[in-house]
């Protein structure tokens, strides 16, 4: 008995120790495997990123090299044009560090390098690599090699990684080709455009920031830091050019450090167990607790962001109110629905997750942050100092206004916040939440990207909004209060009116003229936009019958375009008024470029077959791009007023406007500039090649009688137009 009793204690302890040792050894092995796999993935990501950059540079080149104008200007050796479109513009717009254009003999037509003072010095630095690369491409062109061309890749190319004066760089060669095929070019004699991008400048920092590599930088040689990872950069020929260096993410080591305390505690507990039955009970208990924890987490936390959900938020509001003062913040993302509509729900989910990370980083530990659904977040903060709560709101708005990058797509959204303060512990949680929601609505009505603090006057604003919605229903039923005004559109350069844009106006019997920015969102939210759109279309077609020499533009809401019968309704209106479909142009916004089920596209295609034209309104202010225009057939783009406002001033958007006009023309699209307010803007847009212009400098929107008078008047100067339309 004296010998068997200790064995009954020792044997279970030895068994437990052996089990624990095996588990820990497995954890160490798993840690090493996890770290190695993570490092391998990071190295593959760097390799893919460099390759992606090579493809991106080639794609950048094609925006200007596959262009009839480029063929002509290079043949004419127009240095100013080449510099503006194939040289420094590439650096300004795409971040390239150098550009070179070689003729059929391999001699430089144009040379530019960011770290060289002149063209000769620039070409002397790169000629050893540029000339052979261009010749290699030229030989492929001569024998008609088209390997690599696709629907997205318009021309073949060559790319290499080389060392330029000791600096690693990507060289990409592309031929200068006709985009229409109207210009005859002898194969093998085309001019060659070479783009250069250094890899040792800001490339490493940009890549690190984009893909979350810690402290990534370029180094000529290994620094001997054991904690850093060095990825060799090699030329296309295999020569070493340096290293990308960063502090690698080691998930296994991090997980081991986090779990070791728990493991030690479990080991001590397990060693204290002297029977297998107690060990089984312990493990069963742990599994039960783990299941309960998961169920609790699912019930109280949002699965997408990991933040507390609505139930947790409500409980936290009640808890904080019971303890004293609190501030409740309702946060709503601006333009998030547009992201979902244009880029898809998977991108929207990724954006929500990134938003949650930014909000959490700003909120800190004293603020309870939650997601209550969709693009809505809430927060409960200490309310002792109102200034601190307002400062928090400004920081939250500021962090969300910074651009996001999701899957390589830059995304700009905003944040609007409603704030309500509970002054005493006796405050009702439900009431304070409702007040924050009302304040949020008030902030959105005031222009978004801002915050508003609840005041008693806001209750009345909600009631006023409901009353305005009811008044709008009545106005649409009666049909007398809604008016259609027309803003003329002029041919750039000679101020000849060629079309009008129909605009809805609401003359309320008691409130007077109500701004479209107020009643159109109400119409969309209340399901009245179809009725409003039909009313405007019918009135505009009836009036435009009197102006047979003018085109007519009407606006269509994305909500209208998503209805299956939109094309039928427009067709019926055209037939009713015997109106030539070729005179009608429908202006749409970028959210119609991509729709989930293709209804918008089918409506547009049906109307285009009748001859109706389409224009993309407010181009450049959201997510629209020339690449996206391939998904939808339009005839015109309208350049938004924000690009026009500062034309002629230092630091203006003239280069962007010029690029939009040139690229639109290259794709066969017309351009219209909106918001012309000065003679300088009008003149400069004509010089840049913009087709049509409209704005208050030329004419305000006027009633149909005003257009009747203007149709009888020859082309006017800006000052005369101002007097005619009431500006002077």
PDB file of N, CA and C in Angstrom, residues 88-164:
ATOM      1  N   UNK A  88       6.388  64.437 -69.427  1.00  0.00           N
ATOM      2  CA  UNK A  88       6.166  64.842 -68.031  1.00  0.00           C
ATOM      3  C   UNK A  88       4.752  64.529 -67.559  1.00  0.00           C
ATOM      4  N   UNK A  89       3.787  64.478 -68.480  1.00  0.00           N
ATOM      5  CA  UNK A  89       2.435  64.130 -68.070  1.00  0.00           C
ATOM      6  C   UNK A  89       2.384  62.730 -67.464  1.00  0.00           C
ATOM      7  N   UNK A  90       3.203  61.830 -68.016  1.00  0.00           N
ATOM      8  CA  UNK A  90       3.259  60.476 -67.460  1.00  0.00           C
ATOM      9  C   UNK A  90       3.757  60.502 -66.018  1.00  0.00           C
ATOM     10  N   UNK A  91       4.714  61.424 -65.744  1.00  0.00           N
ATOM     11  CA  UNK A  91       5.200  61.523 -64.359  1.00  0.00           C
ATOM     12  C   UNK A  91       4.127  62.118 -63.454  1.00  0.00           C
ATOM     13  N   UNK A  92       3.466  63.171 -63.927  1.00  0.00           N
ATOM     14  CA  UNK A  92       2.455  63.843 -63.103  1.00  0.00           C
ATOM     15  C   UNK A  92       1.267  62.933 -62.837  1.00  0.00           C
ATOM     16  N   UNK A  93       0.816  62.217 -63.870  1.00  0.00           N
ATOM     17  CA  UNK A  93      -0.426  61.460 -63.747  1.00  0.00           C
ATOM     18  C   UNK A  93      -0.206  60.051 -63.214  1.00  0.00           C
ATOM     19  N   UNK A  94       0.897  59.394 -63.647  1.00  0.00           N
ATOM     20  CA  UNK A  94       1.109  58.001 -63.275  1.00  0.00           C
ATOM     21  C   UNK A  94       2.293  57.791 -62.346  1.00  0.00           C
ATOM     22  N   UNK A  95       3.124  58.831 -62.111  1.00  0.00           N
ATOM     23  CA  UNK A  95       4.259  58.674 -61.218  1.00  0.00           C
ATOM     24  C   UNK A  95       5.477  58.062 -61.883  1.00  0.00           C
ATOM     25  N   UNK A  96       5.545  58.036 -63.234  1.00  0.00           N
ATOM     26  CA  UNK A  96       6.728  57.515 -63.907  1.00  0.00           C
ATOM     27  C   UNK A  96       7.917  58.464 -63.668  1.00  0.00           C
ATOM     28  N   UNK A  97       9.132  57.900 -63.692  1.00  0.00           N
ATOM     29  CA  UNK A  97      10.326  58.697 -63.436  1.00  0.00           C
ATOM     30  C   UNK A  97      11.047  59.099 -64.725  1.00  0.00           C
ATOM     31  N   UNK A  98      10.688  58.514 -65.845  1.00  0.00           N
ATOM     32  CA  UNK A  98      11.360  58.858 -67.084  1.00  0.00           C
ATOM     33  C   UNK A  98      10.539  58.440 -68.280  1.00  0.00           C
ATOM     34  N   UNK A  99      10.751  59.109 -69.416  1.00  0.00           N
ATOM     35  CA  UNK A  99      10.052  58.778 -70.650  1.00  0.00           C
ATOM     36  C   UNK A  99      10.977  59.082 -71.826  1.00  0.00           C
ATOM     37  N   UNK A 100      10.970  58.197 -72.836  1.00  0.00           N
ATOM     38  CA  UNK A 100      11.826  58.331 -74.001  1.00  0.00           C
ATOM     39  C   UNK A 100      11.037  57.889 -75.228  1.00  0.00           C
ATOM     40  N   UNK A 101      11.238  58.599 -76.339  1.00  0.00           N
ATOM     41  CA  UNK A 101      10.623  58.229 -77.604  1.00  0.00           C
ATOM     42  C   UNK A 101      11.738  58.071 -78.634  1.00  0.00           C
ATOM     43  N   UNK A 102      11.806  56.881 -79.270  1.00  0.00           N
ATOM     44  CA  UNK A 102      12.848  56.567 -80.234  1.00  0.00           C
ATOM     45  C   UNK A 102      12.238  56.408 -81.612  1.00  0.00           C
ATOM     46  N   UNK A 103      12.965  56.887 -82.621  1.00  0.00           N
ATOM     47  CA  UNK A 103      12.469  56.729 -83.990  1.00  0.00           C
ATOM     48  C   UNK A 103      12.858  55.361 -84.544  1.00  0.00           C
ATOM     49  N   UNK A 104      12.576  55.141 -85.831  1.00  0.00           N
ATOM     50  CA  UNK A 104      12.789  53.824 -86.433  1.00  0.00           C
ATOM     51  C   UNK A 104      14.257  53.414 -86.432  1.00  0.00           C
ATOM     52  N   UNK A 105      15.171  54.384 -86.393  1.00  0.00           N
ATOM     53  CA  UNK A 105      16.599  54.060 -86.391  1.00  0.00           C
ATOM     54  C   UNK A 105      17.141  53.871 -84.983  1.00  0.00           C
ATOM     55  N   UNK A 106      16.305  54.070 -83.974  1.00  0.00           N
ATOM     56  CA  UNK A 106      16.761  53.930 -82.596  1.00  0.00           C
ATOM     57  C   UNK A 106      17.298  55.221 -82.017  1.00  0.00           C
ATOM     58  N   UNK A 107      17.190  56.307 -82.743  1.00  0.00           N
ATOM     59  CA  UNK A 107      17.666  57.595 -82.239  1.00  0.00           C
ATOM     60  C   UNK A 107      16.571  58.259 -81.400  1.00  0.00           C
ATOM     61  N   UNK A 108      16.975  59.005 -80.370  1.00  0.00           N
ATOM     62  CA  UNK A 108      15.969  59.607 -79.492  1.00  0.00           C
ATOM     63  C   UNK A 108      15.279  60.803 -80.147  1.00  0.00           C
ATOM     64  N   UNK A 109      13.960  60.788 -80.101  1.00  0.00           N
ATOM     65  CA  UNK A 109      13.155  61.942 -80.486  1.00  0.00           C
ATOM     66  C   UNK A 109      12.893  62.820 -79.268  1.00  0.00           C
ATOM     67  N   UNK A 110      12.700  62.159 -78.133  1.00  0.00           N
ATOM     68  CA  UNK A 110      12.391  62.863 -76.883  1.00  0.00           C
ATOM     69  C   UNK A 110      13.025  62.096 -75.730  1.00  0.00           C
ATOM     70  N   UNK A 111      13.588  62.802 -74.767  1.00  0.00           N
ATOM     71  CA  UNK A 111      14.190  62.160 -73.597  1.00  0.00           C
ATOM     72  C   UNK A 111      13.873  62.983 -72.359  1.00  0.00           C
ATOM     73  N   UNK A 112      13.463  62.285 -71.333  1.00  0.00           N
ATOM     74  CA  UNK A 112      13.216  62.939 -70.040  1.00  0.00           C
ATOM     75  C   UNK A 112      13.510  61.950 -68.926  1.00  0.00           C
ATOM     76  N   UNK A 113      14.241  62.421 -67.908  1.00  0.00           N
ATOM     77  CA  UNK A 113      14.542  61.604 -66.732  1.00  0.00           C
ATOM     78  C   UNK A 113      14.527  62.525 -65.528  1.00  0.00           C
ATOM     79  N   UNK A 114      13.837  62.116 -64.491  1.00  0.00           N
ATOM     80  CA  UNK A 114      13.628  63.003 -63.348  1.00  0.00           C
ATOM     81  C   UNK A 114      14.936  63.410 -62.678  1.00  0.00           C
ATOM     82  N   UNK A 115      15.977  62.561 -62.743  1.00  0.00           N
ATOM     83  CA  UNK A 115      17.238  62.897 -62.078  1.00  0.00           C
ATOM     84  C   UNK A 115      18.330  63.297 -63.060  1.00  0.00           C
ATOM     85  N   UNK A 116      17.945  63.755 -64.255  1.00  0.00           N
ATOM     86  CA  UNK A 116      18.911  64.231 -65.243  1.00  0.00           C
ATOM     87  C   UNK A 116      18.544  65.659 -65.634  1.00  0.00           C
ATOM     88  N   UNK A 117      19.532  66.567 -65.761  1.00  0.00           N
ATOM     89  CA  UNK A 117      19.207  67.976 -66.027  1.00  0.00           C
ATOM     90  C   UNK A 117      18.715  68.247 -67.440  1.00  0.00           C
ATOM     91  N   UNK A 118      19.048  67.413 -68.401  1.00  0.00           N
ATOM     92  CA  UNK A 118      18.656  67.685 -69.768  1.00  0.00           C
ATOM     93  C   UNK A 118      18.421  66.417 -70.544  1.00  0.00           C
ATOM     94  N   UNK A 119      17.937  66.570 -71.794  1.00  0.00           N
ATOM     95  CA  UNK A 119      17.582  65.416 -72.610  1.00  0.00           C
ATOM     96  C   UNK A 119      18.807  64.561 -72.932  1.00  0.00           C
ATOM     97  N   UNK A 120      19.918  65.209 -73.301  1.00  0.00           N
ATOM     98  CA  UNK A 120      21.118  64.447 -73.661  1.00  0.00           C
ATOM     99  C   UNK A 120      21.623  63.641 -72.472  1.00  0.00           C
ATOM    100  N   UNK A 121      21.701  64.286 -71.306  1.00  0.00           N
ATOM    101  CA  UNK A 121      22.159  63.572 -70.107  1.00  0.00           C
ATOM    102  C   UNK A 121      21.204  62.436 -69.770  1.00  0.00           C
ATOM    103  N   UNK A 122      19.892  62.663 -69.959  1.00  0.00           N
ATOM    104  CA  UNK A 122      18.910  61.628 -69.651  1.00  0.00           C
ATOM    105  C   UNK A 122      19.116  60.403 -70.533  1.00  0.00           C
ATOM    106  N   UNK A 123      19.287  60.633 -71.854  1.00  0.00           N
ATOM    107  CA  UNK A 123      19.415  59.489 -72.755  1.00  0.00           C
ATOM    108  C   UNK A 123      20.740  58.772 -72.560  1.00  0.00           C
ATOM    109  N   UNK A 124      21.786  59.517 -72.219  1.00  0.00           N
ATOM    110  CA  UNK A 124      23.093  58.883 -72.011  1.00  0.00           C
ATOM    111  C   UNK A 124      23.066  57.923 -70.837  1.00  0.00           C
ATOM    112  N   UNK A 125      22.171  58.155 -69.870  1.00  0.00           N
ATOM    113  CA  UNK A 125      22.080  57.266 -68.709  1.00  0.00           C
ATOM    114  C   UNK A 125      21.402  55.938 -69.039  1.00  0.00           C
ATOM    115  N   UNK A 126      20.547  55.950 -70.057  1.00  0.00           N
ATOM    116  CA  UNK A 126      19.726  54.758 -70.294  1.00  0.00           C
ATOM    117  C   UNK A 126      19.948  54.104 -71.646  1.00  0.00           C
ATOM    118  N   UNK A 127      20.743  54.713 -72.539  1.00  0.00           N
ATOM    119  CA  UNK A 127      20.809  54.210 -73.904  1.00  0.00           C
ATOM    120  C   UNK A 127      21.278  52.761 -73.989  1.00  0.00           C
ATOM    121  N   UNK A 128      22.119  52.325 -73.052  1.00  0.00           N
ATOM    122  CA  UNK A 128      22.635  50.961 -73.064  1.00  0.00           C
ATOM    123  C   UNK A 128      21.496  49.947 -72.974  1.00  0.00           C
ATOM    124  N   UNK A 129      20.406  50.312 -72.253  1.00  0.00           N
ATOM    125  CA  UNK A 129      19.297  49.381 -72.080  1.00  0.00           C
ATOM    126  C   UNK A 129      18.116  49.716 -72.987  1.00  0.00           C
ATOM    127  N   UNK A 130      17.896  50.995 -73.207  1.00  0.00           N
ATOM    128  CA  UNK A 130      16.718  51.422 -73.959  1.00  0.00           C
ATOM    129  C   UNK A 130      16.804  51.003 -75.424  1.00  0.00           C
ATOM    130  N   UNK A 131      17.957  51.209 -76.055  1.00  0.00           N
ATOM    131  CA  UNK A 131      18.093  50.910 -77.486  1.00  0.00           C
ATOM    132  C   UNK A 131      17.880  49.428 -77.778  1.00  0.00           C
ATOM    133  N   UNK A 132      18.546  48.483 -77.052  1.00  0.00           N
ATOM    134  CA  UNK A 132      18.281  47.057 -77.313  1.00  0.00           C
ATOM    135  C   UNK A 132      16.830  46.663 -77.042  1.00  0.00           C
ATOM    136  N   UNK A 133      16.242  47.238 -75.966  1.00  0.00           N
ATOM    137  CA  UNK A 133      14.858  46.899 -75.654  1.00  0.00           C
ATOM    138  C   UNK A 133      13.931  47.356 -76.779  1.00  0.00           C
ATOM    139  N   UNK A 134      14.155  48.575 -77.283  1.00  0.00           N
ATOM    140  CA  UNK A 134      13.341  49.080 -78.386  1.00  0.00           C
ATOM    141  C   UNK A 134      13.543  48.234 -79.646  1.00  0.00           C
ATOM    142  N   UNK A 135      14.785  47.821 -79.909  1.00  0.00           N
ATOM    143  CA  UNK A 135      15.073  47.010 -81.091  1.00  0.00           C
ATOM    144  C   UNK A 135      14.396  45.642 -80.990  1.00  0.00           C
ATOM    145  N   UNK A 136      14.388  45.073 -79.797  1.00  0.00           N
ATOM    146  CA  UNK A 136      13.715  43.784 -79.582  1.00  0.00           C
ATOM    147  C   UNK A 136      12.233  43.899 -79.903  1.00  0.00           C
ATOM    148  N   UNK A 137      11.609  44.984 -79.433  1.00  0.00           N
ATOM    149  CA  UNK A 137      10.203  45.195 -79.721  1.00  0.00           C
ATOM    150  C   UNK A 137       9.994  45.454 -81.208  1.00  0.00           C
ATOM    151  N   UNK A 138      10.899  46.215 -81.809  1.00  0.00           N
ATOM    152  CA  UNK A 138      10.756  46.549 -83.232  1.00  0.00           C
ATOM    153  C   UNK A 138      10.807  45.289 -84.099  1.00  0.00           C
ATOM    154  N   UNK A 139      11.677  44.332 -83.740  1.00  0.00           N
ATOM    155  CA  UNK A 139      11.765  43.080 -84.494  1.00  0.00           C
ATOM    156  C   UNK A 139      10.459  42.299 -84.396  1.00  0.00           C
ATOM    157  N   UNK A 140       9.846  42.306 -83.216  1.00  0.00           N
ATOM    158  CA  UNK A 140       8.546  41.628 -83.065  1.00  0.00           C
ATOM    159  C   UNK A 140       7.480  42.307 -83.927  1.00  0.00           C
ATOM    160  N   UNK A 141       7.501  43.636 -83.943  1.00  0.00           N
ATOM    161  CA  UNK A 141       6.534  44.363 -84.758  1.00  0.00           C
ATOM    162  C   UNK A 141       6.723  44.065 -86.246  1.00  0.00           C
ATOM    163  N   UNK A 142       7.985  43.965 -86.666  1.00  0.00           N
ATOM    164  CA  UNK A 142       8.281  43.744 -88.079  1.00  0.00           C
ATOM    165  C   UNK A 142       7.773  42.387 -88.557  1.00  0.00           C
ATOM    166  N   UNK A 143       7.852  41.378 -87.679  1.00  0.00           N
ATOM    167  CA  UNK A 143       7.389  40.056 -88.110  1.00  0.00           C
ATOM    168  C   UNK A 143       5.924  39.802 -87.759  1.00  0.00           C
ATOM    169  N   UNK A 144       5.223  40.844 -87.295  1.00  0.00           N
ATOM    170  CA  UNK A 144       3.798  40.722 -87.028  1.00  0.00           C
ATOM    171  C   UNK A 144       3.453  39.929 -85.788  1.00  0.00           C
ATOM    172  N   UNK A 145       4.374  39.838 -84.852  1.00  0.00           N
ATOM    173  CA  UNK A 145       4.139  39.104 -83.601  1.00  0.00           C
ATOM    174  C   UNK A 145       3.103  39.864 -82.757  1.00  0.00           C
ATOM    175  N   UNK A 146       1.999  39.220 -82.419  1.00  0.00           N
ATOM    176  CA  UNK A 146       0.954  39.854 -81.602  1.00  0.00           C
ATOM    177  C   UNK A 146       0.754  39.134 -80.282  1.00  0.00           C
ATOM    178  N   UNK A 147       1.748  38.364 -79.859  1.00  0.00           N
ATOM    179  CA  UNK A 147       1.626  37.648 -78.588  1.00  0.00           C
ATOM    180  C   UNK A 147       1.524  38.653 -77.435  1.00  0.00           C
ATOM    181  N   UNK A 148       0.501  38.487 -76.619  1.00  0.00           N
ATOM    182  CA  UNK A 148       0.289  39.389 -75.487  1.00  0.00           C
ATOM    183  C   UNK A 148      -0.860  40.359 -75.695  1.00  0.00           C
ATOM    184  N   UNK A 149      -1.332  40.518 -76.948  1.00  0.00           N
ATOM    185  CA  UNK A 149      -2.458  41.417 -77.194  1.00  0.00           C
ATOM    186  C   UNK A 149      -3.767  40.740 -76.775  1.00  0.00           C
ATOM    187  N   UNK A 150      -4.609  41.518 -76.086  1.00  0.00           N
ATOM    188  CA  UNK A 150      -5.934  41.057 -75.673  1.00  0.00           C
ATOM    189  C   UNK A 150      -6.913  42.191 -75.895  1.00  0.00           C
ATOM    190  N   UNK A 151      -8.173  41.980 -75.475  1.00  0.00           N
ATOM    191  CA  UNK A 151      -9.163  43.067 -75.577  1.00  0.00           C
ATOM    192  C   UNK A 151      -8.786  44.230 -74.686  1.00  0.00           C
ATOM    193  N   UNK A 152      -8.082  43.934 -73.565  1.00  0.00           N
ATOM    194  CA  UNK A 152      -7.676  44.999 -72.652  1.00  0.00           C
ATOM    195  C   UNK A 152      -6.293  45.552 -73.002  1.00  0.00           C
ATOM    196  N   UNK A 153      -5.409  44.717 -73.564  1.00  0.00           N
ATOM    197  CA  UNK A 153      -4.059  45.136 -73.940  1.00  0.00           C
ATOM    198  C   UNK A 153      -4.043  45.424 -75.428  1.00  0.00           C
ATOM    199  N   UNK A 154      -3.885  46.702 -75.784  1.00  0.00           N
ATOM    200  CA  UNK A 154      -4.093  47.132 -77.170  1.00  0.00           C
ATOM    201  C   UNK A 154      -2.874  46.946 -78.054  1.00  0.00           C
ATOM    202  N   UNK A 155      -1.679  46.770 -77.475  1.00  0.00           N
ATOM    203  CA  UNK A 155      -0.465  46.642 -78.279  1.00  0.00           C
ATOM    204  C   UNK A 155       0.522  45.737 -77.560  1.00  0.00           C
ATOM    205  N   UNK A 156       1.428  45.139 -78.329  1.00  0.00           N
ATOM    206  CA  UNK A 156       2.461  44.306 -77.718  1.00  0.00           C
ATOM    207  C   UNK A 156       3.496  45.213 -77.064  1.00  0.00           C
ATOM    208  N   UNK A 157       4.309  44.643 -76.204  1.00  0.00           N
ATOM    209  CA  UNK A 157       5.312  45.441 -75.511  1.00  0.00           C
ATOM    210  C   UNK A 157       6.436  44.577 -74.972  1.00  0.00           C
ATOM    211  N   UNK A 158       7.453  45.222 -74.485  1.00  0.00           N
ATOM    212  CA  UNK A 158       8.586  44.558 -73.848  1.00  0.00           C
ATOM    213  C   UNK A 158       8.873  45.275 -72.539  1.00  0.00           C
ATOM    214  N   UNK A 159       9.318  44.509 -71.535  1.00  0.00           N
ATOM    215  CA  UNK A 159       9.605  45.097 -70.230  1.00  0.00           C
ATOM    216  C   UNK A 159      10.798  44.396 -69.612  1.00  0.00           C
ATOM    217  N   UNK A 160      11.646  45.163 -68.932  1.00  0.00           N
ATOM    218  CA  UNK A 160      12.809  44.609 -68.258  1.00  0.00           C
ATOM    219  C   UNK A 160      13.035  45.342 -66.947  1.00  0.00           C
ATOM    220  N   UNK A 161      13.702  44.647 -66.018  1.00  0.00           N
ATOM    221  CA  UNK A 161      14.201  45.271 -64.797  1.00  0.00           C
ATOM    222  C   UNK A 161      15.710  45.379 -64.943  1.00  0.00           C
ATOM    223  N   UNK A 162      16.248  46.583 -64.848  1.00  0.00           N
ATOM    224  CA  UNK A 162      17.669  46.835 -65.078  1.00  0.00           C
ATOM    225  C   UNK A 162      18.192  47.785 -64.006  1.00  0.00           C
ATOM    226  N   UNK A 163      19.491  48.034 -64.043  1.00  0.00           N
ATOM    227  CA  UNK A 163      20.116  49.001 -63.147  1.00  0.00           C
ATOM    228  C   UNK A 163      20.492  50.240 -63.952  1.00  0.00           C
ATOM    229  N   UNK A 164      19.916  51.387 -63.618  1.00  0.00           N
ATOM    230  CA  UNK A 164      20.211  52.655 -64.271  1.00  0.00           C
ATOM    231  C   UNK A 164      21.062  53.477 -63.306  1.00  0.00           C
TER     232      UNK A 164
END
